[in-house]
């Protein structure tokens, strides 16, 4: 009697244990593959109540094409033959929705070796698979961005070195031609004016080439660091457009990874370009700082202008934030060892939040014409590099 009671208590304890597991579907099948037990995790994962699923064949959890291919029976046959079968693939919930599952089927035999049924354990891997796919896309974006930056460096060097030297040689040839004509007394006022104009065109072209090459790959960013590069960028912006810029930059400079510096520099560059083209502003503020938390720190870049924002009728997201640019910033950080969480950022423009709550890349889209436009970028600070004096 005591033995029967202990067996009952053991069985009851095991049943309670299985029912308490919510993250896995754990249930038994009879030898023909029909469901004979059902736990709370199975109901949560697959959507069937016990009264709906008991007695039904395991194939109801499979996609139609897998049923047509005979996969449910093949898995049971493999488990019966080898004691265990494992499979990853699409499974179907009661409402018809799909999820990605890892399934382990174990054959259950009695002491005589007769097959009594199967134990089936299913884990929902949908989120893990989604994260893996996002990481794969992110790695691809990093490789694309690496190729893009290498091409930018190549073009910048060709513009600065090859084409710049050719234009300089052309300018020297014009100077020699001018001296030769003057020595022979053949340099009249018209030729002199033409040579002067050509020299001026060459000088202007060389200056444009240097500006383009520097925009592609700022020398100051490579040699002096982010703060000095931003100071150069802002001075050049003010000189070219006549727009006053106030700055609040860290001193001493932030000691960031090259990838983070490059990303932040290009964000400021693109923001200032947009101000010049679209904002009709006469004042801009650029602030860069580091905020420290309990476990980590983050850089905060804030750019504000007093110009007009986007009209409410056009706030469909396409003309406010370009996700590809932020993906490129993320890829720069990932390419240099920062993980996906470290490379994430919060991007805000003043206005009404878009639907979706506090996602890592929340974009607040709506701007009004009577409110200043602002862009705040706050990525967690990536790994630092050895200190480099400005």
PDB file of C-alpha atoms in Angstrom, residues 8-317:
ATOM      1  CA  UNK A   8       1.130   7.824  -6.933  1.00  0.00           C
ATOM      2  CA  UNK A   9       2.925  10.694  -5.220  1.00  0.00           C
ATOM      3  CA  UNK A  10       5.869  10.366  -7.606  1.00  0.00           C
ATOM      4  CA  UNK A  11       3.603  10.366 -10.632  1.00  0.00           C
ATOM      5  CA  UNK A  12       1.655  13.322  -9.282  1.00  0.00           C
ATOM      6  CA  UNK A  13       4.855  15.254  -8.585  1.00  0.00           C
ATOM      7  CA  UNK A  14       6.090  14.566 -12.099  1.00  0.00           C
ATOM      8  CA  UNK A  15       2.780  15.689 -13.576  1.00  0.00           C
ATOM      9  CA  UNK A  16       2.899  18.912 -11.566  1.00  0.00           C
ATOM     10  CA  UNK A  17       6.482  19.479 -12.672  1.00  0.00           C
ATOM     11  CA  UNK A  18       5.621  19.075 -16.354  1.00  0.00           C
ATOM     12  CA  UNK A  19       2.521  21.258 -16.037  1.00  0.00           C
ATOM     13  CA  UNK A  20       4.560  23.980 -14.351  1.00  0.00           C
ATOM     14  CA  UNK A  21       6.885  24.320 -17.357  1.00  0.00           C
ATOM     15  CA  UNK A  22       5.542  27.176 -19.487  1.00  0.00           C
ATOM     16  CA  UNK A  23       8.426  27.744 -21.881  1.00  0.00           C
ATOM     17  CA  UNK A  24       8.381  24.267 -23.431  1.00  0.00           C
ATOM     18  CA  UNK A  25       5.618  22.173 -24.914  1.00  0.00           C
ATOM     19  CA  UNK A  26       5.978  18.772 -23.238  1.00  0.00           C
ATOM     20  CA  UNK A  27       3.500  16.045 -24.097  1.00  0.00           C
ATOM     21  CA  UNK A  28       3.200  12.368 -24.974  1.00  0.00           C
ATOM     22  CA  UNK A  29       2.051  10.592 -28.103  1.00  0.00           C
ATOM     23  CA  UNK A  30       0.800   7.035 -28.390  1.00  0.00           C
ATOM     24  CA  UNK A  31       2.653   4.670 -30.773  1.00  0.00           C
ATOM     25  CA  UNK A  32       0.512   5.831 -33.697  1.00  0.00           C
ATOM     26  CA  UNK A  33       1.330   9.500 -33.063  1.00  0.00           C
ATOM     27  CA  UNK A  34      -1.841  10.738 -31.351  1.00  0.00           C
ATOM     28  CA  UNK A  35      -1.647  13.169 -28.437  1.00  0.00           C
ATOM     29  CA  UNK A  36      -2.328  11.566 -25.049  1.00  0.00           C
ATOM     30  CA  UNK A  37      -1.041  14.225 -22.602  1.00  0.00           C
ATOM     31  CA  UNK A  38      -0.841  18.027 -22.754  1.00  0.00           C
ATOM     32  CA  UNK A  39       0.917  20.536 -20.517  1.00  0.00           C
ATOM     33  CA  UNK A  40       0.460  24.262 -19.900  1.00  0.00           C
ATOM     34  CA  UNK A  41       3.522  25.099 -21.985  1.00  0.00           C
ATOM     35  CA  UNK A  42       2.052  23.249 -24.965  1.00  0.00           C
ATOM     36  CA  UNK A  43      -1.214  25.153 -24.636  1.00  0.00           C
ATOM     37  CA  UNK A  44       0.638  28.469 -24.396  1.00  0.00           C
ATOM     38  CA  UNK A  45       2.861  27.717 -27.377  1.00  0.00           C
ATOM     39  CA  UNK A  46       0.417  26.045 -29.739  1.00  0.00           C
ATOM     40  CA  UNK A  47      -2.892  27.582 -28.659  1.00  0.00           C
ATOM     41  CA  UNK A  48      -4.854  24.360 -28.199  1.00  0.00           C
ATOM     42  CA  UNK A  49      -6.646  23.484 -24.987  1.00  0.00           C
ATOM     43  CA  UNK A  50      -6.328  19.911 -23.743  1.00  0.00           C
ATOM     44  CA  UNK A  51      -9.931  19.108 -24.671  1.00  0.00           C
ATOM     45  CA  UNK A  52      -9.249  20.257 -28.254  1.00  0.00           C
ATOM     46  CA  UNK A  53      -6.050  18.350 -28.883  1.00  0.00           C
ATOM     47  CA  UNK A  54      -6.171  15.068 -26.944  1.00  0.00           C
ATOM     48  CA  UNK A  55      -6.621  12.187 -29.361  1.00  0.00           C
ATOM     49  CA  UNK A  56      -5.597  14.188 -32.433  1.00  0.00           C
ATOM     50  CA  UNK A  57      -2.621  13.269 -34.589  1.00  0.00           C
ATOM     51  CA  UNK A  58       0.647  15.149 -34.171  1.00  0.00           C
ATOM     52  CA  UNK A  59       0.536  16.176 -37.825  1.00  0.00           C
ATOM     53  CA  UNK A  60      -1.864  19.026 -36.938  1.00  0.00           C
ATOM     54  CA  UNK A  61       1.197  20.984 -35.780  1.00  0.00           C
ATOM     55  CA  UNK A  62       2.949  20.676 -39.155  1.00  0.00           C
ATOM     56  CA  UNK A  63       2.706  22.812 -42.282  1.00  0.00           C
ATOM     57  CA  UNK A  64       0.721  21.379 -45.173  1.00  0.00           C
ATOM     58  CA  UNK A  65       3.759  20.923 -47.383  1.00  0.00           C
ATOM     59  CA  UNK A  66       5.530  18.997 -44.610  1.00  0.00           C
ATOM     60  CA  UNK A  67       2.486  16.767 -44.151  1.00  0.00           C
ATOM     61  CA  UNK A  68       2.418  16.132 -47.901  1.00  0.00           C
ATOM     62  CA  UNK A  69       6.115  15.217 -47.758  1.00  0.00           C
ATOM     63  CA  UNK A  70       5.445  12.736 -44.937  1.00  0.00           C
ATOM     64  CA  UNK A  71       7.577  14.518 -42.357  1.00  0.00           C
ATOM     65  CA  UNK A  72       5.438  13.798 -39.232  1.00  0.00           C
ATOM     66  CA  UNK A  73       5.488  10.043 -39.799  1.00  0.00           C
ATOM     67  CA  UNK A  74       9.161  10.093 -40.772  1.00  0.00           C
ATOM     68  CA  UNK A  75      10.124  11.784 -37.494  1.00  0.00           C
ATOM     69  CA  UNK A  76       8.212   9.202 -35.456  1.00  0.00           C
ATOM     70  CA  UNK A  77       9.759   6.364 -37.460  1.00  0.00           C
ATOM     71  CA  UNK A  78      13.239   7.776 -36.875  1.00  0.00           C
ATOM     72  CA  UNK A  79      12.612   8.115 -33.149  1.00  0.00           C
ATOM     73  CA  UNK A  80      11.291   4.540 -32.989  1.00  0.00           C
ATOM     74  CA  UNK A  81      14.314   3.223 -34.879  1.00  0.00           C
ATOM     75  CA  UNK A  82      17.066   5.206 -33.155  1.00  0.00           C
ATOM     76  CA  UNK A  83      15.467   6.154 -29.844  1.00  0.00           C
ATOM     77  CA  UNK A  84      15.478   9.858 -30.602  1.00  0.00           C
ATOM     78  CA  UNK A  85      14.748  12.286 -33.429  1.00  0.00           C
ATOM     79  CA  UNK A  86      15.431  16.021 -33.533  1.00  0.00           C
ATOM     80  CA  UNK A  87      14.148  18.556 -36.005  1.00  0.00           C
ATOM     81  CA  UNK A  88      14.001  22.325 -36.532  1.00  0.00           C
ATOM     82  CA  UNK A  89      11.372  23.861 -38.716  1.00  0.00           C
ATOM     83  CA  UNK A  90       8.066  25.629 -39.076  1.00  0.00           C
ATOM     84  CA  UNK A  91       5.181  24.575 -36.851  1.00  0.00           C
ATOM     85  CA  UNK A  92       1.579  25.748 -36.934  1.00  0.00           C
ATOM     86  CA  UNK A  93      -0.464  27.154 -34.049  1.00  0.00           C
ATOM     87  CA  UNK A  94      -4.182  26.705 -33.577  1.00  0.00           C
ATOM     88  CA  UNK A  95      -4.885  30.112 -35.157  1.00  0.00           C
ATOM     89  CA  UNK A  96      -2.861  29.206 -38.243  1.00  0.00           C
ATOM     90  CA  UNK A  97       0.146  31.361 -37.396  1.00  0.00           C
ATOM     91  CA  UNK A  98       3.615  29.925 -37.802  1.00  0.00           C
ATOM     92  CA  UNK A  99       6.579  29.727 -35.465  1.00  0.00           C
ATOM     93  CA  UNK A 100      10.071  28.296 -35.717  1.00  0.00           C
ATOM     94  CA  UNK A 101      10.495  25.319 -33.426  1.00  0.00           C
ATOM     95  CA  UNK A 102      13.145  22.953 -32.181  1.00  0.00           C
ATOM     96  CA  UNK A 103      11.526  19.550 -31.643  1.00  0.00           C
ATOM     97  CA  UNK A 104      12.928  16.515 -29.847  1.00  0.00           C
ATOM     98  CA  UNK A 105      10.998  13.230 -29.992  1.00  0.00           C
ATOM     99  CA  UNK A 106      12.079  10.369 -27.728  1.00  0.00           C
ATOM    100  CA  UNK A 107      10.745   6.824 -28.006  1.00  0.00           C
ATOM    101  CA  UNK A 108       9.316   5.356 -24.767  1.00  0.00           C
ATOM    102  CA  UNK A 109       9.567   1.583 -24.324  1.00  0.00           C
ATOM    103  CA  UNK A 110       8.600  -0.760 -21.518  1.00  0.00           C
ATOM    104  CA  UNK A 111      10.875  -3.320 -19.879  1.00  0.00           C
ATOM    105  CA  UNK A 112      10.206  -5.812 -22.643  1.00  0.00           C
ATOM    106  CA  UNK A 113      11.217  -3.279 -25.292  1.00  0.00           C
ATOM    107  CA  UNK A 114       7.733  -2.757 -26.649  1.00  0.00           C
ATOM    108  CA  UNK A 115       7.036   0.755 -27.921  1.00  0.00           C
ATOM    109  CA  UNK A 116       4.625   2.508 -25.567  1.00  0.00           C
ATOM    110  CA  UNK A 117       4.668   5.911 -27.238  1.00  0.00           C
ATOM    111  CA  UNK A 118       6.773   9.025 -27.631  1.00  0.00           C
ATOM    112  CA  UNK A 119       7.745  11.964 -25.462  1.00  0.00           C
ATOM    113  CA  UNK A 120       7.825  15.201 -27.436  1.00  0.00           C
ATOM    114  CA  UNK A 121       9.488  18.431 -26.285  1.00  0.00           C
ATOM    115  CA  UNK A 122       9.111  21.577 -28.394  1.00  0.00           C
ATOM    116  CA  UNK A 123      10.908  24.897 -27.928  1.00  0.00           C
ATOM    117  CA  UNK A 124       9.825  28.072 -29.699  1.00  0.00           C
ATOM    118  CA  UNK A 125      12.926  29.550 -31.375  1.00  0.00           C
ATOM    119  CA  UNK A 126      11.152  32.275 -33.331  1.00  0.00           C
ATOM    120  CA  UNK A 127      12.745  35.172 -31.455  1.00  0.00           C
ATOM    121  CA  UNK A 128      16.185  33.574 -31.443  1.00  0.00           C
ATOM    122  CA  UNK A 129      15.936  32.977 -35.182  1.00  0.00           C
ATOM    123  CA  UNK A 130      14.788  36.559 -35.757  1.00  0.00           C
ATOM    124  CA  UNK A 131      17.762  37.872 -33.806  1.00  0.00           C
ATOM    125  CA  UNK A 132      20.106  35.607 -35.773  1.00  0.00           C
ATOM    126  CA  UNK A 133      18.659  36.881 -39.047  1.00  0.00           C
ATOM    127  CA  UNK A 134      19.034  40.493 -37.894  1.00  0.00           C
ATOM    128  CA  UNK A 135      22.636  39.828 -36.920  1.00  0.00           C
ATOM    129  CA  UNK A 136      23.286  38.269 -40.327  1.00  0.00           C
ATOM    130  CA  UNK A 137      21.794  41.318 -42.042  1.00  0.00           C
ATOM    131  CA  UNK A 138      23.845  43.567 -39.783  1.00  0.00           C
ATOM    132  CA  UNK A 139      27.050  41.702 -40.661  1.00  0.00           C
ATOM    133  CA  UNK A 140      26.198  42.047 -44.345  1.00  0.00           C
ATOM    134  CA  UNK A 141      25.597  45.776 -43.852  1.00  0.00           C
ATOM    135  CA  UNK A 142      28.972  46.015 -42.108  1.00  0.00           C
ATOM    136  CA  UNK A 143      30.719  44.360 -45.054  1.00  0.00           C
ATOM    137  CA  UNK A 144      28.930  46.638 -47.509  1.00  0.00           C
ATOM    138  CA  UNK A 145      29.851  49.691 -45.454  1.00  0.00           C
ATOM    139  CA  UNK A 146      33.475  48.534 -45.220  1.00  0.00           C
ATOM    140  CA  UNK A 147      33.601  48.283 -49.008  1.00  0.00           C
ATOM    141  CA  UNK A 148      31.946  51.698 -49.276  1.00  0.00           C
ATOM    142  CA  UNK A 149      34.481  53.347 -46.989  1.00  0.00           C
ATOM    143  CA  UNK A 150      37.390  51.674 -48.783  1.00  0.00           C
ATOM    144  CA  UNK A 151      36.035  53.036 -52.055  1.00  0.00           C
ATOM    145  CA  UNK A 152      35.659  56.486 -50.493  1.00  0.00           C
ATOM    146  CA  UNK A 153      39.279  56.387 -49.342  1.00  0.00           C
ATOM    147  CA  UNK A 154      40.415  55.324 -52.815  1.00  0.00           C
ATOM    148  CA  UNK A 155      38.412  58.082 -54.506  1.00  0.00           C
ATOM    149  CA  UNK A 156      39.627  60.680 -51.990  1.00  0.00           C
ATOM    150  CA  UNK A 157      43.250  59.715 -52.592  1.00  0.00           C
ATOM    151  CA  UNK A 158      42.798  59.780 -56.368  1.00  0.00           C
ATOM    152  CA  UNK A 159      41.134  63.186 -56.214  1.00  0.00           C
ATOM    153  CA  UNK A 160      43.734  64.630 -53.877  1.00  0.00           C
ATOM    154  CA  UNK A 161      46.863  62.989 -55.246  1.00  0.00           C
ATOM    155  CA  UNK A 162      46.359  62.125 -58.911  1.00  0.00           C
ATOM    156  CA  UNK A 163      43.867  64.687 -60.177  1.00  0.00           C
ATOM    157  CA  UNK A 164      45.157  67.383 -57.842  1.00  0.00           C
ATOM    158  CA  UNK A 165      48.719  66.878 -59.060  1.00  0.00           C
ATOM    159  CA  UNK A 166      47.593  66.932 -62.690  1.00  0.00           C
ATOM    160  CA  UNK A 167      45.811  70.233 -62.166  1.00  0.00           C
ATOM    161  CA  UNK A 168      48.881  71.633 -60.426  1.00  0.00           C
ATOM    162  CA  UNK A 169      51.020  70.534 -63.378  1.00  0.00           C
ATOM    163  CA  UNK A 170      48.535  72.195 -65.736  1.00  0.00           C
ATOM    164  CA  UNK A 171      48.783  75.415 -63.742  1.00  0.00           C
ATOM    165  CA  UNK A 172      52.593  75.288 -63.950  1.00  0.00           C
ATOM    166  CA  UNK A 173      52.390  74.716 -67.712  1.00  0.00           C
ATOM    167  CA  UNK A 174      50.161  77.768 -68.073  1.00  0.00           C
ATOM    168  CA  UNK A 175      52.645  79.810 -66.051  1.00  0.00           C
ATOM    169  CA  UNK A 176      55.503  78.662 -68.316  1.00  0.00           C
ATOM    170  CA  UNK A 177      53.421  79.483 -71.387  1.00  0.00           C
ATOM    171  CA  UNK A 178      52.700  82.934 -69.983  1.00  0.00           C
ATOM    172  CA  UNK A 179      56.411  83.590 -69.326  1.00  0.00           C
ATOM    173  CA  UNK A 180      57.365  82.358 -72.798  1.00  0.00           C
ATOM    174  CA  UNK A 181      54.845  84.602 -74.510  1.00  0.00           C
ATOM    175  CA  UNK A 182      55.945  87.555 -72.394  1.00  0.00           C
ATOM    176  CA  UNK A 183      59.602  86.945 -73.254  1.00  0.00           C
ATOM    177  CA  UNK A 184      58.774  86.930 -76.978  1.00  0.00           C
ATOM    178  CA  UNK A 185      56.597  89.989 -76.627  1.00  0.00           C
ATOM    179  CA  UNK A 186      53.515  88.073 -77.765  1.00  0.00           C
ATOM    180  CA  UNK A 187      51.502  88.411 -74.549  1.00  0.00           C
ATOM    181  CA  UNK A 188      48.748  90.873 -75.268  1.00  0.00           C
ATOM    182  CA  UNK A 189      46.003  91.904 -72.843  1.00  0.00           C
ATOM    183  CA  UNK A 190      43.497  89.362 -74.174  1.00  0.00           C
ATOM    184  CA  UNK A 191      45.858  86.401 -73.777  1.00  0.00           C
ATOM    185  CA  UNK A 192      46.915  87.645 -70.326  1.00  0.00           C
ATOM    186  CA  UNK A 193      43.292  87.855 -69.229  1.00  0.00           C
ATOM    187  CA  UNK A 194      42.567  84.379 -70.606  1.00  0.00           C
ATOM    188  CA  UNK A 195      45.554  82.841 -68.817  1.00  0.00           C
ATOM    189  CA  UNK A 196      44.570  84.560 -65.574  1.00  0.00           C
ATOM    190  CA  UNK A 197      41.030  83.237 -65.868  1.00  0.00           C
ATOM    191  CA  UNK A 198      42.288  79.698 -66.564  1.00  0.00           C
ATOM    192  CA  UNK A 199      44.595  79.812 -63.546  1.00  0.00           C
ATOM    193  CA  UNK A 200      41.689  80.963 -61.384  1.00  0.00           C
ATOM    194  CA  UNK A 201      39.512  78.111 -62.690  1.00  0.00           C
ATOM    195  CA  UNK A 202      42.280  75.636 -61.877  1.00  0.00           C
ATOM    196  CA  UNK A 203      42.675  77.080 -58.363  1.00  0.00           C
ATOM    197  CA  UNK A 204      38.920  76.871 -57.779  1.00  0.00           C
ATOM    198  CA  UNK A 205      38.844  73.296 -59.085  1.00  0.00           C
ATOM    199  CA  UNK A 206      41.723  72.259 -56.824  1.00  0.00           C
ATOM    200  CA  UNK A 207      39.944  73.826 -53.839  1.00  0.00           C
ATOM    201  CA  UNK A 208      36.743  71.948 -54.730  1.00  0.00           C
ATOM    202  CA  UNK A 209      38.654  68.681 -55.093  1.00  0.00           C
ATOM    203  CA  UNK A 210      40.250  69.154 -51.688  1.00  0.00           C
ATOM    204  CA  UNK A 211      36.874  69.908 -50.122  1.00  0.00           C
ATOM    205  CA  UNK A 212      35.277  66.842 -51.744  1.00  0.00           C
ATOM    206  CA  UNK A 213      38.183  64.591 -50.794  1.00  0.00           C
ATOM    207  CA  UNK A 214      38.123  65.886 -47.232  1.00  0.00           C
ATOM    208  CA  UNK A 215      34.378  65.282 -47.047  1.00  0.00           C
ATOM    209  CA  UNK A 216      34.882  61.697 -48.154  1.00  0.00           C
ATOM    210  CA  UNK A 217      37.661  61.053 -45.636  1.00  0.00           C
ATOM    211  CA  UNK A 218      38.546  63.967 -43.341  1.00  0.00           C
ATOM    212  CA  UNK A 219      42.272  64.128 -42.671  1.00  0.00           C
ATOM    213  CA  UNK A 220      41.619  65.820 -39.322  1.00  0.00           C
ATOM    214  CA  UNK A 221      39.507  62.861 -38.209  1.00  0.00           C
ATOM    215  CA  UNK A 222      42.328  60.437 -38.949  1.00  0.00           C
ATOM    216  CA  UNK A 223      45.112  62.498 -37.429  1.00  0.00           C
ATOM    217  CA  UNK A 224      43.597  64.667 -34.687  1.00  0.00           C
ATOM    218  CA  UNK A 225      40.375  62.947 -33.641  1.00  0.00           C
ATOM    219  CA  UNK A 226      36.683  63.698 -33.540  1.00  0.00           C
ATOM    220  CA  UNK A 227      36.598  67.053 -31.736  1.00  0.00           C
ATOM    221  CA  UNK A 228      39.211  68.674 -33.990  1.00  0.00           C
ATOM    222  CA  UNK A 229      37.503  67.255 -37.075  1.00  0.00           C
ATOM    223  CA  UNK A 230      34.150  68.651 -35.925  1.00  0.00           C
ATOM    224  CA  UNK A 231      35.709  72.060 -35.290  1.00  0.00           C
ATOM    225  CA  UNK A 232      37.123  72.049 -38.830  1.00  0.00           C
ATOM    226  CA  UNK A 233      33.770  70.916 -40.266  1.00  0.00           C
ATOM    227  CA  UNK A 234      31.830  73.611 -38.394  1.00  0.00           C
ATOM    228  CA  UNK A 235      34.289  76.373 -39.355  1.00  0.00           C
ATOM    229  CA  UNK A 236      34.041  75.335 -43.004  1.00  0.00           C
ATOM    230  CA  UNK A 237      30.229  75.202 -42.770  1.00  0.00           C
ATOM    231  CA  UNK A 238      30.039  78.706 -41.284  1.00  0.00           C
ATOM    232  CA  UNK A 239      32.413  80.121 -43.894  1.00  0.00           C
ATOM    233  CA  UNK A 240      30.532  78.549 -46.808  1.00  0.00           C
ATOM    234  CA  UNK A 241      26.945  79.245 -45.728  1.00  0.00           C
ATOM    235  CA  UNK A 242      27.188  82.159 -43.292  1.00  0.00           C
ATOM    236  CA  UNK A 243      25.155  80.253 -40.679  1.00  0.00           C
ATOM    237  CA  UNK A 244      26.284  80.797 -37.086  1.00  0.00           C
ATOM    238  CA  UNK A 245      27.069  77.612 -35.159  1.00  0.00           C
ATOM    239  CA  UNK A 246      27.477  77.403 -31.397  1.00  0.00           C
ATOM    240  CA  UNK A 247      29.244  74.339 -30.071  1.00  0.00           C
ATOM    241  CA  UNK A 248      29.628  72.460 -26.844  1.00  0.00           C
ATOM    242  CA  UNK A 249      32.341  69.872 -27.412  1.00  0.00           C
ATOM    243  CA  UNK A 250      34.093  67.810 -24.737  1.00  0.00           C
ATOM    244  CA  UNK A 251      37.449  68.951 -23.406  1.00  0.00           C
ATOM    245  CA  UNK A 252      39.480  66.815 -23.106  1.00  0.00           C
ATOM    246  CA  UNK A 253      38.150  65.042 -26.198  1.00  0.00           C
ATOM    247  CA  UNK A 254      36.236  61.799 -25.911  1.00  0.00           C
ATOM    248  CA  UNK A 255      38.473  58.782 -26.386  1.00  0.00           C
ATOM    249  CA  UNK A 256      36.252  56.762 -28.718  1.00  0.00           C
ATOM    250  CA  UNK A 257      36.818  53.974 -31.159  1.00  0.00           C
ATOM    251  CA  UNK A 258      37.553  55.078 -34.727  1.00  0.00           C
ATOM    252  CA  UNK A 259      34.254  53.576 -35.913  1.00  0.00           C
ATOM    253  CA  UNK A 260      32.257  55.632 -33.407  1.00  0.00           C
ATOM    254  CA  UNK A 261      34.150  58.807 -34.301  1.00  0.00           C
ATOM    255  CA  UNK A 262      33.517  58.242 -38.001  1.00  0.00           C
ATOM    256  CA  UNK A 263      29.803  57.591 -37.399  1.00  0.00           C
ATOM    257  CA  UNK A 264      29.339  60.710 -35.249  1.00  0.00           C
ATOM    258  CA  UNK A 265      31.307  62.889 -37.664  1.00  0.00           C
ATOM    259  CA  UNK A 266      29.181  61.838 -40.627  1.00  0.00           C
ATOM    260  CA  UNK A 267      25.972  62.381 -38.632  1.00  0.00           C
ATOM    261  CA  UNK A 268      26.998  65.976 -37.922  1.00  0.00           C
ATOM    262  CA  UNK A 269      28.086  66.419 -41.535  1.00  0.00           C
ATOM    263  CA  UNK A 270      24.760  65.178 -42.901  1.00  0.00           C
ATOM    264  CA  UNK A 271      22.739  67.190 -40.375  1.00  0.00           C
ATOM    265  CA  UNK A 272      24.539  70.438 -41.234  1.00  0.00           C
ATOM    266  CA  UNK A 273      24.100  69.745 -44.946  1.00  0.00           C
ATOM    267  CA  UNK A 274      20.359  69.333 -44.393  1.00  0.00           C
ATOM    268  CA  UNK A 275      20.245  72.578 -42.407  1.00  0.00           C
ATOM    269  CA  UNK A 276      21.950  74.454 -45.237  1.00  0.00           C
ATOM    270  CA  UNK A 277      19.696  72.980 -47.913  1.00  0.00           C
ATOM    271  CA  UNK A 278      16.296  72.832 -46.278  1.00  0.00           C
ATOM    272  CA  UNK A 279      16.004  74.515 -42.873  1.00  0.00           C
ATOM    273  CA  UNK A 280      16.282  78.237 -43.770  1.00  0.00           C
ATOM    274  CA  UNK A 281      18.015  78.660 -40.414  1.00  0.00           C
ATOM    275  CA  UNK A 282      20.563  81.243 -39.302  1.00  0.00           C
ATOM    276  CA  UNK A 283      21.634  79.544 -36.066  1.00  0.00           C
ATOM    277  CA  UNK A 284      22.665  75.976 -35.276  1.00  0.00           C
ATOM    278  CA  UNK A 285      23.783  74.382 -32.035  1.00  0.00           C
ATOM    279  CA  UNK A 286      25.985  71.264 -31.932  1.00  0.00           C
ATOM    280  CA  UNK A 287      26.487  69.569 -28.571  1.00  0.00           C
ATOM    281  CA  UNK A 288      28.498  66.414 -27.891  1.00  0.00           C
ATOM    282  CA  UNK A 289      28.863  64.909 -24.440  1.00  0.00           C
ATOM    283  CA  UNK A 290      29.228  61.649 -22.582  1.00  0.00           C
ATOM    284  CA  UNK A 291      26.662  60.564 -20.003  1.00  0.00           C
ATOM    285  CA  UNK A 292      27.595  58.031 -17.363  1.00  0.00           C
ATOM    286  CA  UNK A 293      25.230  55.426 -15.928  1.00  0.00           C
ATOM    287  CA  UNK A 294      25.507  52.702 -13.333  1.00  0.00           C
ATOM    288  CA  UNK A 295      26.774  50.057 -15.742  1.00  0.00           C
ATOM    289  CA  UNK A 296      27.814  51.903 -18.893  1.00  0.00           C
ATOM    290  CA  UNK A 297      28.202  55.273 -20.522  1.00  0.00           C
ATOM    291  CA  UNK A 298      26.872  56.695 -23.755  1.00  0.00           C
ATOM    292  CA  UNK A 299      27.673  59.551 -26.097  1.00  0.00           C
ATOM    293  CA  UNK A 300      24.974  62.134 -26.670  1.00  0.00           C
ATOM    294  CA  UNK A 301      25.048  64.195 -29.856  1.00  0.00           C
ATOM    295  CA  UNK A 302      22.415  66.931 -30.099  1.00  0.00           C
ATOM    296  CA  UNK A 303      21.966  69.224 -33.092  1.00  0.00           C
ATOM    297  CA  UNK A 304      19.353  72.005 -32.993  1.00  0.00           C
ATOM    298  CA  UNK A 305      18.600  74.749 -35.519  1.00  0.00           C
ATOM    299  CA  UNK A 306      16.123  77.635 -35.486  1.00  0.00           C
ATOM    300  CA  UNK A 307      14.817  76.970 -38.983  1.00  0.00           C
ATOM    301  CA  UNK A 308      11.582  75.468 -40.102  1.00  0.00           C
ATOM    302  CA  UNK A 309      10.753  71.821 -39.600  1.00  0.00           C
ATOM    303  CA  UNK A 310       9.082  69.472 -42.042  1.00  0.00           C
ATOM    304  CA  UNK A 311       5.469  70.280 -42.826  1.00  0.00           C
ATOM    305  CA  UNK A 312       3.036  67.988 -40.944  1.00  0.00           C
ATOM    306  CA  UNK A 313       1.518  66.801 -44.227  1.00  0.00           C
ATOM    307  CA  UNK A 314       4.874  65.365 -45.252  1.00  0.00           C
ATOM    308  CA  UNK A 315       5.770  63.526 -42.070  1.00  0.00           C
ATOM    309  CA  UNK A 316       5.427  60.060 -43.537  1.00  0.00           C
ATOM    310  CA  UNK A 317       8.887  59.138 -42.369  1.00  0.00           C
TER     311      UNK A 317
END
